[in-house]
Coordinates of C-alpha atoms and ligand atoms in Angstrom, one line a residue:
M859 CA -0.2 -0.1 0.1
A860 CA 1.5 3.3 -0.9
Y861 CA 2.3 6.2 1.4
Q862 CA 0.2 9.1 0.4
D863 CA 2.4 11.6 1.6
L864 CA 5.3 12.7 4.2
R865 CA 2.9 12.9 6.8
E866 CA 1.5 9.1 6.2
W867 CA 4.8 7.8 6.3
I868 CA 5.8 9.5 9.4
S869 CA 2.6 8.1 10.9
A870 CA 3.8 4.8 9.8
L871 CA 7.3 5.1 11.1
D872 CA 5.9 6.2 14.6
R873 CA 3.4 3.3 14.8
A874 CA 6.3 0.9 13.9
G875 CA 8.3 2.6 16.6
E876 CA 11.0 3.4 13.9
L877 CA 10.8 7.4 14.8
K878 CA 12.0 9.2 17.8
R879 CA 10.3 13.0 18.2
I880 CA 12.8 15.5 19.8
K881 CA 11.1 17.9 21.9
A882 CA 14.3 19.8 23.0
E883 CA 15.7 22.9 21.3
V884 CA 18.1 22.0 18.8
D885 CA 20.3 24.0 16.4
P886 CA 20.0 23.6 12.7
I887 CA 23.6 24.5 12.7
L888 CA 25.9 21.6 13.3
E889 CA 23.9 20.4 16.1
I890 CA 21.3 18.3 14.4
T891 CA 24.0 16.7 12.3
E892 CA 26.2 15.7 15.5
I893 CA 23.0 14.1 17.0
T894 CA 21.7 12.3 13.8
D895 CA 25.6 11.4 13.0
R896 CA 25.6 9.4 16.4
V897 CA 22.0 8.1 15.9
S898 CA 23.1 6.8 12.4
K899 CA 26.4 4.8 13.9
W900 CA 24.2 2.9 16.4
G901 CA 24.1 -0.5 16.1
P902 CA 26.1 -3.6 17.3
R903 CA 30.0 -3.3 17.0
G904 CA 31.5 -4.8 14.0
S905 CA 28.2 -4.4 11.7
H906 CA 26.5 -1.4 10.3
G907 CA 23.0 -2.2 11.3
P908 CA 20.6 -1.1 12.4
G909 CA 21.4 2.5 11.9
G910 CA 19.3 4.0 14.8
P911 CA 15.9 5.5 14.5
A912 CA 14.1 8.1 12.3
L913 CA 14.3 11.7 13.7
L914 CA 12.0 14.1 14.2
F915 CA 13.0 17.6 15.5
E916 CA 10.1 19.5 16.9
N917 CA 11.6 22.4 18.2
V918 CA 14.3 23.9 16.1
K919 CA 16.1 27.1 17.4
G920 CA 15.0 30.1 15.2
Y921 CA 12.0 28.3 13.6
P922 CA 9.3 28.0 16.0
G923 CA 6.3 26.0 14.3
W924 CA 8.6 23.9 12.3
Q925 CA 9.6 20.1 12.3
V926 CA 12.4 18.7 10.7
L927 CA 12.5 15.1 9.6
I928 CA 15.8 13.0 9.4
N929 CA 17.2 9.5 9.0
Q930 CA 14.2 8.6 7.2
F931 CA 15.8 5.7 5.4
G932 CA 18.5 5.1 7.8
S933 CA 18.0 1.3 8.6
E934 CA 17.5 -1.5 6.3
R935 CA 14.0 -2.1 7.9
R936 CA 13.1 1.2 7.1
M937 CA 14.2 1.2 3.7
Q938 CA 12.0 -1.8 3.4
M939 CA 9.2 -0.2 4.8
A940 CA 9.6 2.7 2.4
L941 CA 9.2 0.4 -0.4
D942 CA 6.7 -1.8 1.4
V943 CA 8.6 -4.7 1.2
D944 CA 9.7 -7.7 3.5
S945 CA 12.8 -7.8 1.3
L946 CA 14.7 -5.5 -1.1
D947 CA 15.1 -8.4 -3.3
E948 CA 11.4 -8.7 -3.6
I949 CA 11.6 -5.8 -6.0
A950 CA 14.2 -7.0 -8.1
G951 CA 11.7 -10.2 -8.3
R952 CA 9.1 -7.9 -9.6
I953 CA 11.4 -6.5 -11.9
K954 CA 12.5 -9.7 -13.3
Y955 CA 9.1 -10.6 -13.7
F956 CA 8.3 -7.9 -16.3
M957 CA 11.7 -8.5 -17.9
D958 CA 10.8 -12.2 -18.4
V959 CA 8.0 -11.5 -20.7
K960 CA 8.3 -13.4 -23.9
S961 CA 6.3 -12.1 -27.0
P962 CA 2.7 -13.8 -27.0
E963 CA 2.5 -16.9 -29.4
G964 CA -1.5 -17.0 -29.7
L965 CA -4.6 -15.2 -28.4
L966 CA -4.4 -17.3 -25.0
D967 CA -0.8 -15.9 -24.4
K968 CA -2.5 -12.3 -25.1
I969 CA -5.1 -12.2 -22.9
K970 CA -2.5 -13.9 -19.8
M971 CA -0.8 -10.8 -20.7
L972 CA -3.7 -8.5 -19.7
P973 CA -3.2 -8.2 -16.0
M974 CA 0.4 -7.3 -16.4
L975 CA -0.3 -4.3 -18.7
A976 CA -3.3 -3.1 -16.7
E977 CA -0.4 -3.3 -13.8
L978 CA 2.2 -1.6 -16.1
G979 CA -0.8 1.4 -16.6
K980 CA -0.5 2.0 -12.8
F981 CA 3.0 3.2 -12.9
F982 CA 2.9 6.3 -15.3
P983 CA 2.4 9.7 -13.3
K984 CA -0.9 11.2 -13.8
E985 CA -1.5 14.7 -13.7
V986 CA -4.0 16.0 -11.2
K987 CA -5.6 19.7 -10.9
S988 CA -4.7 20.6 -7.5
G989 CA -3.0 19.1 -4.1
P990 CA -1.7 20.0 -0.9
C991 CA 1.4 21.7 -2.2
K992 CA -0.7 24.3 -2.8
E993 CA -2.1 25.1 0.1
V994 CA 0.1 28.1 0.3
I995 CA 1.1 30.0 -2.9
Q996 CA 4.1 32.4 -2.2
R997 CA 4.7 34.6 -5.4
D998 CA 6.1 37.8 -3.6
N999 CA 6.9 37.7 0.2
F1000 CA 9.0 34.6 0.1
S1001 CA 12.4 33.8 1.4
L1002 CA 14.5 30.6 1.9
L1003 CA 15.9 32.1 5.2
D1004 CA 12.4 31.0 6.7
F1005 CA 13.2 27.7 6.1
P1006 CA 15.1 25.3 8.8
I1007 CA 18.0 24.3 6.6
L1008 CA 20.6 22.8 8.0
Q1009 CA 24.5 24.0 8.1
C1010 CA 25.8 20.2 8.4
W1011 CA 29.3 20.5 9.1
P1012 CA 31.8 22.9 10.4
Q1013 CA 33.5 23.9 7.3
D1014 CA 30.8 24.0 5.1
G1015 CA 30.3 26.9 2.9
G1016 CA 27.0 27.5 4.3
R1017 CA 23.5 25.9 4.9
F1018 CA 22.4 23.3 2.2
I1019 CA 19.1 21.7 1.3
T1020 CA 20.2 17.9 1.1
L1021 CA 17.4 16.1 -0.1
P1022 CA 15.7 18.1 -2.6
S1023 CA 14.2 16.3 -6.2
V1024 CA 15.3 18.6 -8.6
I1025 CA 13.1 18.4 -11.7
T1026 CA 14.2 19.3 -15.5
K1027 CA 13.1 18.4 -18.8
D1028 CA 14.9 17.6 -21.8
P1029 CA 14.5 20.9 -24.1
V1030 CA 14.7 18.8 -27.4
K1031 CA 13.0 15.7 -26.3
G1032 CA 10.9 17.1 -23.6
K1033 CA 11.6 13.7 -21.2
R1034 CA 11.6 14.6 -17.7
N1035 CA 14.6 14.1 -15.0
V1036 CA 14.3 13.9 -11.3
G1037 CA 17.4 13.8 -9.2
V1038 CA 18.7 14.7 -5.8
Y1039 CA 21.5 17.7 -6.4
R1040 CA 22.3 19.2 -3.1
M1041 CA 21.6 22.9 -3.1
Q1042 CA 23.8 25.5 -1.3
V1043 CA 21.5 28.4 0.1
Y1044 CA 23.0 31.8 -1.1
D1045 CA 20.3 34.2 -0.1
E1046 CA 16.6 34.8 0.1
R1047 CA 16.1 33.8 -3.3
S1048 CA 18.8 32.1 -4.7
A1049 CA 20.9 28.6 -4.1
G1050 CA 23.6 26.5 -5.8
M1051 CA 22.7 23.8 -8.1
H1052 CA 25.2 21.0 -7.7
W1053 CA 24.3 18.8 -10.6
Q1054 CA 27.7 17.0 -11.2
R1055 CA 28.7 16.7 -14.5
Q1056 CA 27.6 13.1 -15.3
K1057 CA 24.1 13.5 -14.1
Q1058 CA 20.9 14.4 -16.1
G1059 CA 20.4 17.6 -14.9
A1060 CA 23.8 18.9 -16.1
E1061 CA 23.0 17.2 -19.5
H1062 CA 19.5 19.2 -19.8
Y1063 CA 21.7 22.1 -19.0
R1064 CA 24.2 21.5 -21.5
E1065 CA 21.6 20.6 -24.2
R1066 CA 20.4 24.1 -23.8
L1067 CA 23.6 25.5 -23.5
R1068 CA 24.1 23.7 -27.3
R1069 CA 20.8 25.2 -28.6
G1070 CA 21.5 28.3 -27.2
A1071 CA 24.8 28.8 -29.0
A1072 CA 23.3 26.9 -32.2
Q1073 CA 21.0 30.1 -32.4
G1074 CA 23.7 32.4 -32.5
E1075 CA 26.7 33.1 -34.9
A1076 CA 28.4 29.8 -34.8
Q1077 CA 28.3 26.5 -33.1
P1078 CA 30.5 26.0 -30.4
T1079 CA 33.9 24.0 -30.9
T1080 CA 34.3 20.9 -29.1
A1081 CA 36.8 22.8 -26.8
E1082 CA 34.1 25.5 -26.1
L1083 CA 31.4 22.9 -25.0
D1084 CA 33.7 21.6 -23.0
Q1085 CA 34.4 24.7 -21.0
M1086 CA 30.8 25.6 -21.0
A1087 CA 30.1 22.4 -19.5
R1088 CA 32.7 22.4 -16.7
S1089 CA 31.3 21.2 -13.4
G1090 CA 28.0 20.7 -15.2
G1091 CA 27.2 24.1 -16.0
G1092 CA 28.9 26.6 -18.3
S1093 CA 29.2 30.3 -18.1
R1094 CA 30.2 31.9 -21.6
V1095 CA 30.8 31.0 -25.1
P1096 CA 34.5 31.8 -24.9
G1097 CA 35.3 34.5 -27.3
G1098 CA 32.8 36.9 -25.7
K1099 CA 29.8 35.0 -27.2
Q1100 CA 27.1 34.7 -24.3
V1101 CA 24.7 32.0 -24.4
A1102 CA 21.7 33.8 -22.8
G1103 CA 18.3 32.1 -21.6
R1104 CA 16.9 30.3 -18.9
M1105 CA 16.4 26.8 -17.8
P1106 CA 13.3 25.9 -15.8
V1107 CA 13.9 24.1 -12.6
A1108 CA 11.2 22.8 -10.0
V1109 CA 12.4 21.2 -6.7
A1110 CA 10.2 19.3 -4.5
I1111 CA 11.1 18.8 -0.8
G1112 CA 9.1 16.4 1.5
T1113 CA 7.6 13.8 -0.6
D1114 CA 6.6 10.4 -0.1
P1115 CA 9.4 7.9 0.3
A1116 CA 9.2 6.3 -3.0
V1117 CA 9.3 9.8 -4.8
A1118 CA 12.2 10.9 -2.8
F1119 CA 14.0 7.5 -3.2
S1120 CA 13.5 7.5 -6.9
S1121 CA 15.2 10.6 -7.2
I1122 CA 18.5 9.3 -6.2
V1123 CA 18.4 6.0 -8.1
P1124 CA 20.8 5.7 -11.3
A1125 CA 18.1 5.3 -13.8
P1126 CA 18.8 5.3 -17.6
P1127 CA 19.0 8.7 -19.0
D1128 CA 15.6 9.0 -20.8
I1129 CA 13.6 7.1 -17.7
D1130 CA 11.3 9.3 -15.9
E1131 CA 12.1 8.9 -12.2
F1132 CA 8.6 9.4 -11.4
L1133 CA 7.5 6.2 -13.3
I1134 CA 10.2 4.3 -11.2
A1135 CA 8.3 5.9 -8.1
G1136 CA 4.9 4.3 -9.6
F1137 CA 6.5 1.3 -10.1
L1138 CA 8.0 1.1 -6.5
R1139 CA 4.7 2.4 -4.9
Q1140 CA 2.3 0.3 -7.2
K1141 CA 0.0 3.9 -7.3
P1142 CA 0.6 6.4 -10.1
V1143 CA 2.4 9.3 -8.7
E1144 CA 0.0 12.4 -9.0
L1145 CA 1.7 15.5 -10.5
V1146 CA 0.2 19.3 -10.5
K1147 CA 1.5 22.0 -12.8
C1148 CA 3.6 24.5 -11.2
E1149 CA 2.7 28.3 -10.9
T1150 CA 5.6 30.1 -12.9
V1151 CA 7.5 27.4 -14.9
D1152 CA 6.3 24.8 -17.3
L1153 CA 7.2 22.2 -15.0
E1154 CA 5.0 19.5 -12.9
V1155 CA 5.5 18.6 -9.3
P1156 CA 4.5 15.9 -6.7
A1157 CA 1.0 17.1 -5.6
N1158 CA 1.7 15.7 -2.0
S1159 CA 4.8 17.6 -1.6
E1160 CA 5.6 19.6 1.5
I1161 CA 7.6 22.5 0.1
V1162 CA 8.0 23.4 -4.0
L1163 CA 10.8 25.6 -5.1
E1164 CA 9.8 27.0 -8.7
G1165 CA 12.6 29.0 -10.6
Y1166 CA 15.3 29.0 -13.2
V1167 CA 18.6 28.5 -13.7
E1168 CA 20.4 30.9 -15.7
L1169 CA 22.4 29.8 -18.6
D1170 CA 25.5 32.1 -18.4
E1171 CA 25.8 32.1 -14.8
L1172 CA 28.1 30.0 -12.4
R1173 CA 29.0 30.8 -8.8
P1174 CA 31.3 29.3 -6.4
E1175 CA 29.5 26.3 -4.5
G1176 CA 31.1 24.6 -1.4
P1177 CA 33.0 23.3 0.7
F1178 CA 30.5 20.7 1.6
G1179 CA 31.3 17.9 4.1
D1180 CA 30.5 14.7 1.7
H1181 CA 29.5 11.3 1.7
T1182 CA 33.4 10.3 0.8
G1183 CA 33.9 11.4 4.6
F1184 CA 35.7 14.5 3.2
Y1185 CA 34.8 17.7 2.2
T1186 CA 34.4 18.5 -1.4
M1187 CA 36.0 21.5 -2.4
E1188 CA 34.8 24.8 -3.7
D1189 CA 33.7 24.6 -7.6
L1190 CA 31.9 26.1 -10.1
Y1191 CA 28.1 25.3 -10.3
P1192 CA 24.9 27.0 -11.8
V1193 CA 22.4 29.2 -9.7
F1194 CA 18.8 28.5 -9.0
H1195 CA 16.9 31.4 -8.9
I1196 CA 13.4 31.1 -7.3
T1197 CA 10.4 32.5 -8.7
C1198 CA 7.8 31.2 -6.4
I1199 CA 7.4 29.0 -3.1
T1200 CA 4.5 27.0 -2.8
H1201 CA 3.8 24.7 0.4
R1202 CA 1.5 22.7 2.8
K1203 CA 0.2 24.5 5.8
N1204 CA 2.9 23.9 8.7
P1205 CA 5.3 22.5 6.3
I1206 CA 7.6 19.5 7.3
Y1207 CA 11.0 20.1 6.2
S1208 CA 12.6 16.7 5.0
T1209 CA 16.4 16.4 5.0
T1210 CA 19.6 14.3 5.4
I1211 CA 23.2 14.3 6.2
V1212 CA 26.4 13.0 4.7
G1213 CA 29.4 12.6 6.0
K1214 CA 31.6 9.4 7.2
P1215 CA 30.0 6.5 6.5
P1216 CA 27.7 4.9 7.9
M1217 CA 24.9 7.2 7.3
E1218 CA 21.3 7.3 6.0
D1219 CA 22.5 7.3 2.4
A1220 CA 24.3 3.9 3.0
W1221 CA 21.0 2.2 3.4
M1222 CA 19.7 4.0 0.0
G1223 CA 22.8 2.8 -1.9
K1224 CA 22.0 -0.7 -0.4
A1225 CA 18.5 -0.5 -1.8
V1226 CA 19.9 0.6 -5.1
E1227 CA 22.4 -2.3 -5.3
R1228 CA 19.7 -4.6 -4.8
I1229 CA 17.3 -3.1 -7.1
F1230 CA 19.8 -2.8 -10.0
L1231 CA 21.2 -6.4 -9.9
P1232 CA 18.3 -7.9 -12.2
L1233 CA 19.2 -4.5 -14.8
M1234 CA 22.9 -5.1 -14.6
R1235 CA 22.3 -8.7 -15.7
L1236 CA 20.4 -7.7 -18.5
T1237 CA 23.9 -6.5 -20.1
L1238 CA 26.4 -8.8 -17.8
P1239 CA 24.1 -12.2 -17.5
E1240 CA 27.4 -13.8 -15.8
I1241 CA 26.8 -11.5 -12.8
V1242 CA 26.0 -13.7 -9.9
D1243 CA 26.0 -11.0 -7.2
V1244 CA 27.0 -7.3 -6.2
N1245 CA 28.5 -5.8 -3.0
L1246 CA 29.1 -1.9 -2.8
P1247 CA 30.8 -2.3 0.7
V1248 CA 29.5 0.8 2.7
E1249 CA 33.3 2.3 3.3
G1250 CA 33.5 2.1 -0.4
I1251 CA 31.0 4.8 -1.0
F1252 CA 29.5 3.6 -3.8
H1253 CA 31.9 4.5 -6.4
N1254 CA 35.3 3.5 -5.2
L1255 CA 34.5 -0.2 -4.7
M1256 CA 32.4 -2.8 -6.4
I1257 CA 32.8 -6.5 -5.6
V1258 CA 31.3 -8.6 -8.3
S1259 CA 30.7 -12.3 -8.2
I1260 CA 30.4 -14.0 -12.4
K1261 CA 29.8 -17.5 -13.0
K1262 CA 32.9 -17.7 -15.8
S1263 CA 32.6 -19.7 -19.0
Y1264 CA 35.4 -18.4 -21.1
P1265 CA 39.0 -16.9 -20.8
G1266 CA 39.1 -13.2 -20.1
Q1267 CA 35.1 -12.8 -19.0
A1268 CA 36.4 -11.1 -15.7
R1269 CA 38.0 -8.2 -17.6
K1270 CA 35.0 -8.5 -19.9
V1271 CA 32.5 -7.6 -17.0
M1272 CA 34.9 -5.0 -15.8
N1273 CA 34.8 -3.1 -19.2
G1274 CA 31.0 -3.7 -19.0
I1275 CA 30.5 -2.1 -15.9
W1276 CA 32.5 0.9 -16.7
A1277 CA 30.1 1.2 -19.9
L1278 CA 27.1 0.9 -17.4
G1279 CA 25.3 4.7 -16.5
Q1280 CA 26.8 5.8 -13.1
A1281 CA 28.8 2.4 -12.5
M1282 CA 31.1 4.5 -14.9
S1283 CA 33.1 5.8 -12.1
T1284 CA 33.6 2.7 -10.0
K1285 CA 37.5 3.4 -9.0
C1286 CA 38.1 -0.2 -8.4
I1287 CA 36.3 -3.5 -9.4
L1288 CA 36.9 -6.7 -7.8
V1289 CA 35.7 -9.8 -9.9
V1290 CA 35.4 -13.2 -8.3
D1291 CA 34.1 -16.5 -9.1
E1292 CA 30.5 -17.5 -8.1
D1293 CA 31.1 -19.4 -5.2
V1294 CA 32.7 -16.5 -3.4
N1295 CA 30.4 -14.7 -1.1
V1296 CA 30.6 -11.1 -2.1
Q1297 CA 28.5 -9.7 0.9
D1298 CA 31.3 -11.3 3.2
V1299 CA 34.1 -8.9 2.9
G1300 CA 36.2 -11.2 5.3
E1301 CA 35.9 -13.8 2.5
V1302 CA 36.4 -11.7 -0.3
T1303 CA 39.7 -10.6 1.2
L1304 CA 40.7 -14.0 1.8
K1305 CA 40.2 -15.6 -1.5
V1306 CA 41.1 -12.4 -3.8
L1307 CA 44.3 -12.1 -2.1
N1308 CA 45.0 -15.7 -2.4
N1309 CA 44.0 -15.7 -5.8
I1310 CA 45.8 -12.9 -7.7
D1311 CA 49.0 -12.8 -9.3
P1312 CA 49.0 -8.6 -8.9
E1313 CA 50.5 -8.0 -12.1
R1314 CA 49.1 -10.2 -14.3
D1315 CA 45.6 -9.8 -12.8
I1316 CA 45.3 -6.3 -12.2
Q1317 CA 44.1 -4.0 -15.0
F1318 CA 44.3 -0.3 -15.2
T1319 CA 42.0 2.0 -17.4
L1320 CA 41.4 5.8 -18.2
G1321 CA 38.0 7.3 -17.8
P1322 CA 35.5 9.6 -16.1
V1323 CA 35.6 9.2 -12.4
D1324 CA 33.4 10.5 -9.7
S1325 CA 33.5 14.4 -9.3
L1326 CA 33.7 14.0 -5.9
D1327 CA 37.2 12.0 -6.0
H1328 CA 39.7 14.3 -4.8
A1329 CA 42.4 12.3 -5.6
S1330 CA 42.1 12.0 -9.7
R1331 CA 44.9 13.8 -11.8
L1332 CA 42.0 15.8 -13.0
P1333 CA 38.4 16.9 -11.9
D1334 CA 36.3 14.1 -13.4
F1335 CA 39.0 12.2 -15.3
G1336 CA 41.3 9.8 -14.0
S1337 CA 42.3 6.0 -13.5
K1338 CA 40.5 3.2 -12.7
M1339 CA 41.2 -0.4 -11.4
G1340 CA 39.6 -3.7 -12.1
V1341 CA 41.0 -6.8 -10.4
D1342 CA 40.6 -10.2 -12.0
A1343 CA 40.1 -12.7 -8.9
T1344 CA 38.8 -15.5 -10.7
R1345 CA 40.6 -18.7 -10.9
K1346 CA 42.9 -18.6 -13.6
W1347 CA 42.3 -21.2 -16.4
P1348 CA 44.6 -22.9 -18.8
S1349 CA 43.2 -21.4 -21.5
E1350 CA 44.3 -18.0 -19.9
G1351 CA 47.8 -19.0 -19.7
F1352 CA 47.8 -20.6 -16.5
T1353 CA 49.3 -24.0 -16.2
R1354 CA 50.1 -24.5 -12.6
P1355 CA 47.8 -26.8 -10.5
W1356 CA 45.2 -25.1 -8.8
P1357 CA 44.6 -26.0 -5.2
D1358 CA 41.4 -27.3 -3.3
E1359 CA 39.7 -25.3 -0.8
I1360 CA 40.2 -26.5 2.8
T1361 CA 36.9 -28.3 3.9
M1362 CA 36.5 -31.1 6.4
D1363 CA 34.9 -34.0 5.3
P1364 CA 31.1 -34.6 6.2
E1365 CA 31.5 -38.1 8.0
T1366 CA 34.0 -36.6 10.5
K1367 CA 31.7 -33.6 10.8
E1368 CA 28.6 -35.4 11.6
R1369 CA 30.9 -37.4 14.0
V1370 CA 31.9 -34.5 16.1
T1371 CA 28.7 -32.9 16.0
K1372 CA 26.9 -36.1 17.5
R1373 CA 29.5 -36.2 20.0
W1374 CA 29.8 -32.4 20.6
K1375 CA 28.6 -32.6 24.6
E1376 CA 31.3 -35.1 25.7
F1377 CA 34.1 -32.5 24.9
G1378 CA 32.6 -30.0 27.5
L1379 CA 32.9 -27.0 25.1
G1380 CA 29.5 -25.5 25.6
Ligands
FMN1451 C1 21.4 12.4 0.0 C2 22.1 12.4 -1.7 C3 22.7 13.7 -2.0 C4 23.2 13.9 -3.3 N1 23.6 14.8 -3.7 C5 24.3 14.8 -5.1 C6 24.8 16.4 -5.5 O1 24.9 17.3 -4.9 N2 24.9 16.3 -6.7 C7 24.9 15.2 -7.6 O2 25.3 15.1 -9.0 N3 24.5 14.0 -7.1 C8 24.2 14.1 -5.9 N4 23.7 12.7 -5.3 C9 23.5 11.6 -6.5 C10 22.3 11.7 -7.5 O3 21.4 12.0 -6.6 C11 22.3 10.4 -7.9 O4 23.4 10.2 -8.6 C12 21.0 10.5 -9.0 O5 21.1 9.0 -9.8 C13 21.2 11.4 -10.2 O6 20.2 11.4 -11.0 P1 20.3 11.5 -12.4 O7 21.0 10.5 -13.1 O8 18.9 11.9 -13.1 O9 21.2 12.9 -13.0 C14 23.3 12.5 -4.1 C15 22.4 11.3 -3.6 C16 22.1 11.6 -2.0 C17 21.5 10.2 -1.5
MN1452 MN1 17.7 10.5 -14.2

């Protein structure tokens, strides 16, 4: 059953004992982070779970009447609740169900497909006339400074909106994109728009730059496009030509959990994340038209910011304490100018913090790992399982097990992953045989390091790297490493015998089990 909105989700968390309300006064400057960070790290020693409860701050210093929600996704259990499943693999199962369709062979087959088609219809977003996000419409007297936006870490460049669903459209194809890109508050009506270079919002922006430039005297050269596209945005076409124009942008804050989660999933570029949300909640996302821009936003949003990004404006953004555990340094990004704010009465501000793992985003990342497994298998069917260990911060380390059938297959898999959407920036890929449990990092360490001849089995490549990588030779460009830790075959030039793994024989095991009490070992 889909949650209607953020409030129904909060009630569900409350009923399940997954929410703590904090009535003591707390400062949105640093204090909420310190409290949430400690709670995120609750859990048995040596493991990452269970992640502590969701927190609702009801007495935010300087913001009477406001409530701030944080850590809503911060445990495996809550991630399952958010997507209404008992195990995240259930979603993978539902994806597989739709993917396994073979073309119908006769009328009976076609009839059998009808329920599936009817179900598909439930996923598409649906436009409605109005909704709760229109309860208060502010066209003039509004200010971002009225919102309890956090300053997360001491060296942050200011306050940041950390969980906004940023909605844009491709200017040519008209296709919508929704992505979470943090927004640094500059003043009452403007904020940074931190879409990183390889993200879809940035691509929509570049598409406008290309079009704008095309309407001018000359097409930009490749070098000019590169410069314009720096940091996902661009300022001027070099040579004094200015690409004037505005890109409409809408931002939804505080939606139902399926919409918020869908905004972070690395969906293929042309897929509308509201369709994914519809699939996850098995009910269409209801959208309303914005007041001042030609975009639609979830009708149930707590807060909607409408506005535009100027095509010829960049401004320093950052520093920001990031999910790498380090600060990302100041860099140039486009600026979002607000033309209108609409919100529910007494809106609830929904946010998150990132920092040293594990934090709330670790659980979102784990959900992505589970849900995307069947989609990875579409391109790389030999993949058995994937683990993105939390300290690998998603882009630094991917461990993947494969069913190996031919020489060199591990390297084919690495190259496939480096070609797969946001996985392109994976800094280190470990490929192991299918008998290795990739979820057990201890077992992976034992087997990978035993099985490799480093010079032979490590492969370097050059290409796009994550914008948050502070060690790469250049921003967004650097080297990546793949480790082929599968057993080497004679057909791969390995002719030495390969030893068996140590295991006890079943007879001895059984004999010892039967007599276990005799030994007085508990
Ligand atoms: C809490 C949180 C904050 C994020 N902040 C940013 C950000 O500031 N910039 C960015 O490019 N991606 C950020 N991301 C990652 C994107 O949301 C993610 O890559 C998403 O898939 C992008 O969608 P897109 O492919 O439609 O661009 C963040 C993710 C989370 C969970
Ligand atoms: Mn997208």
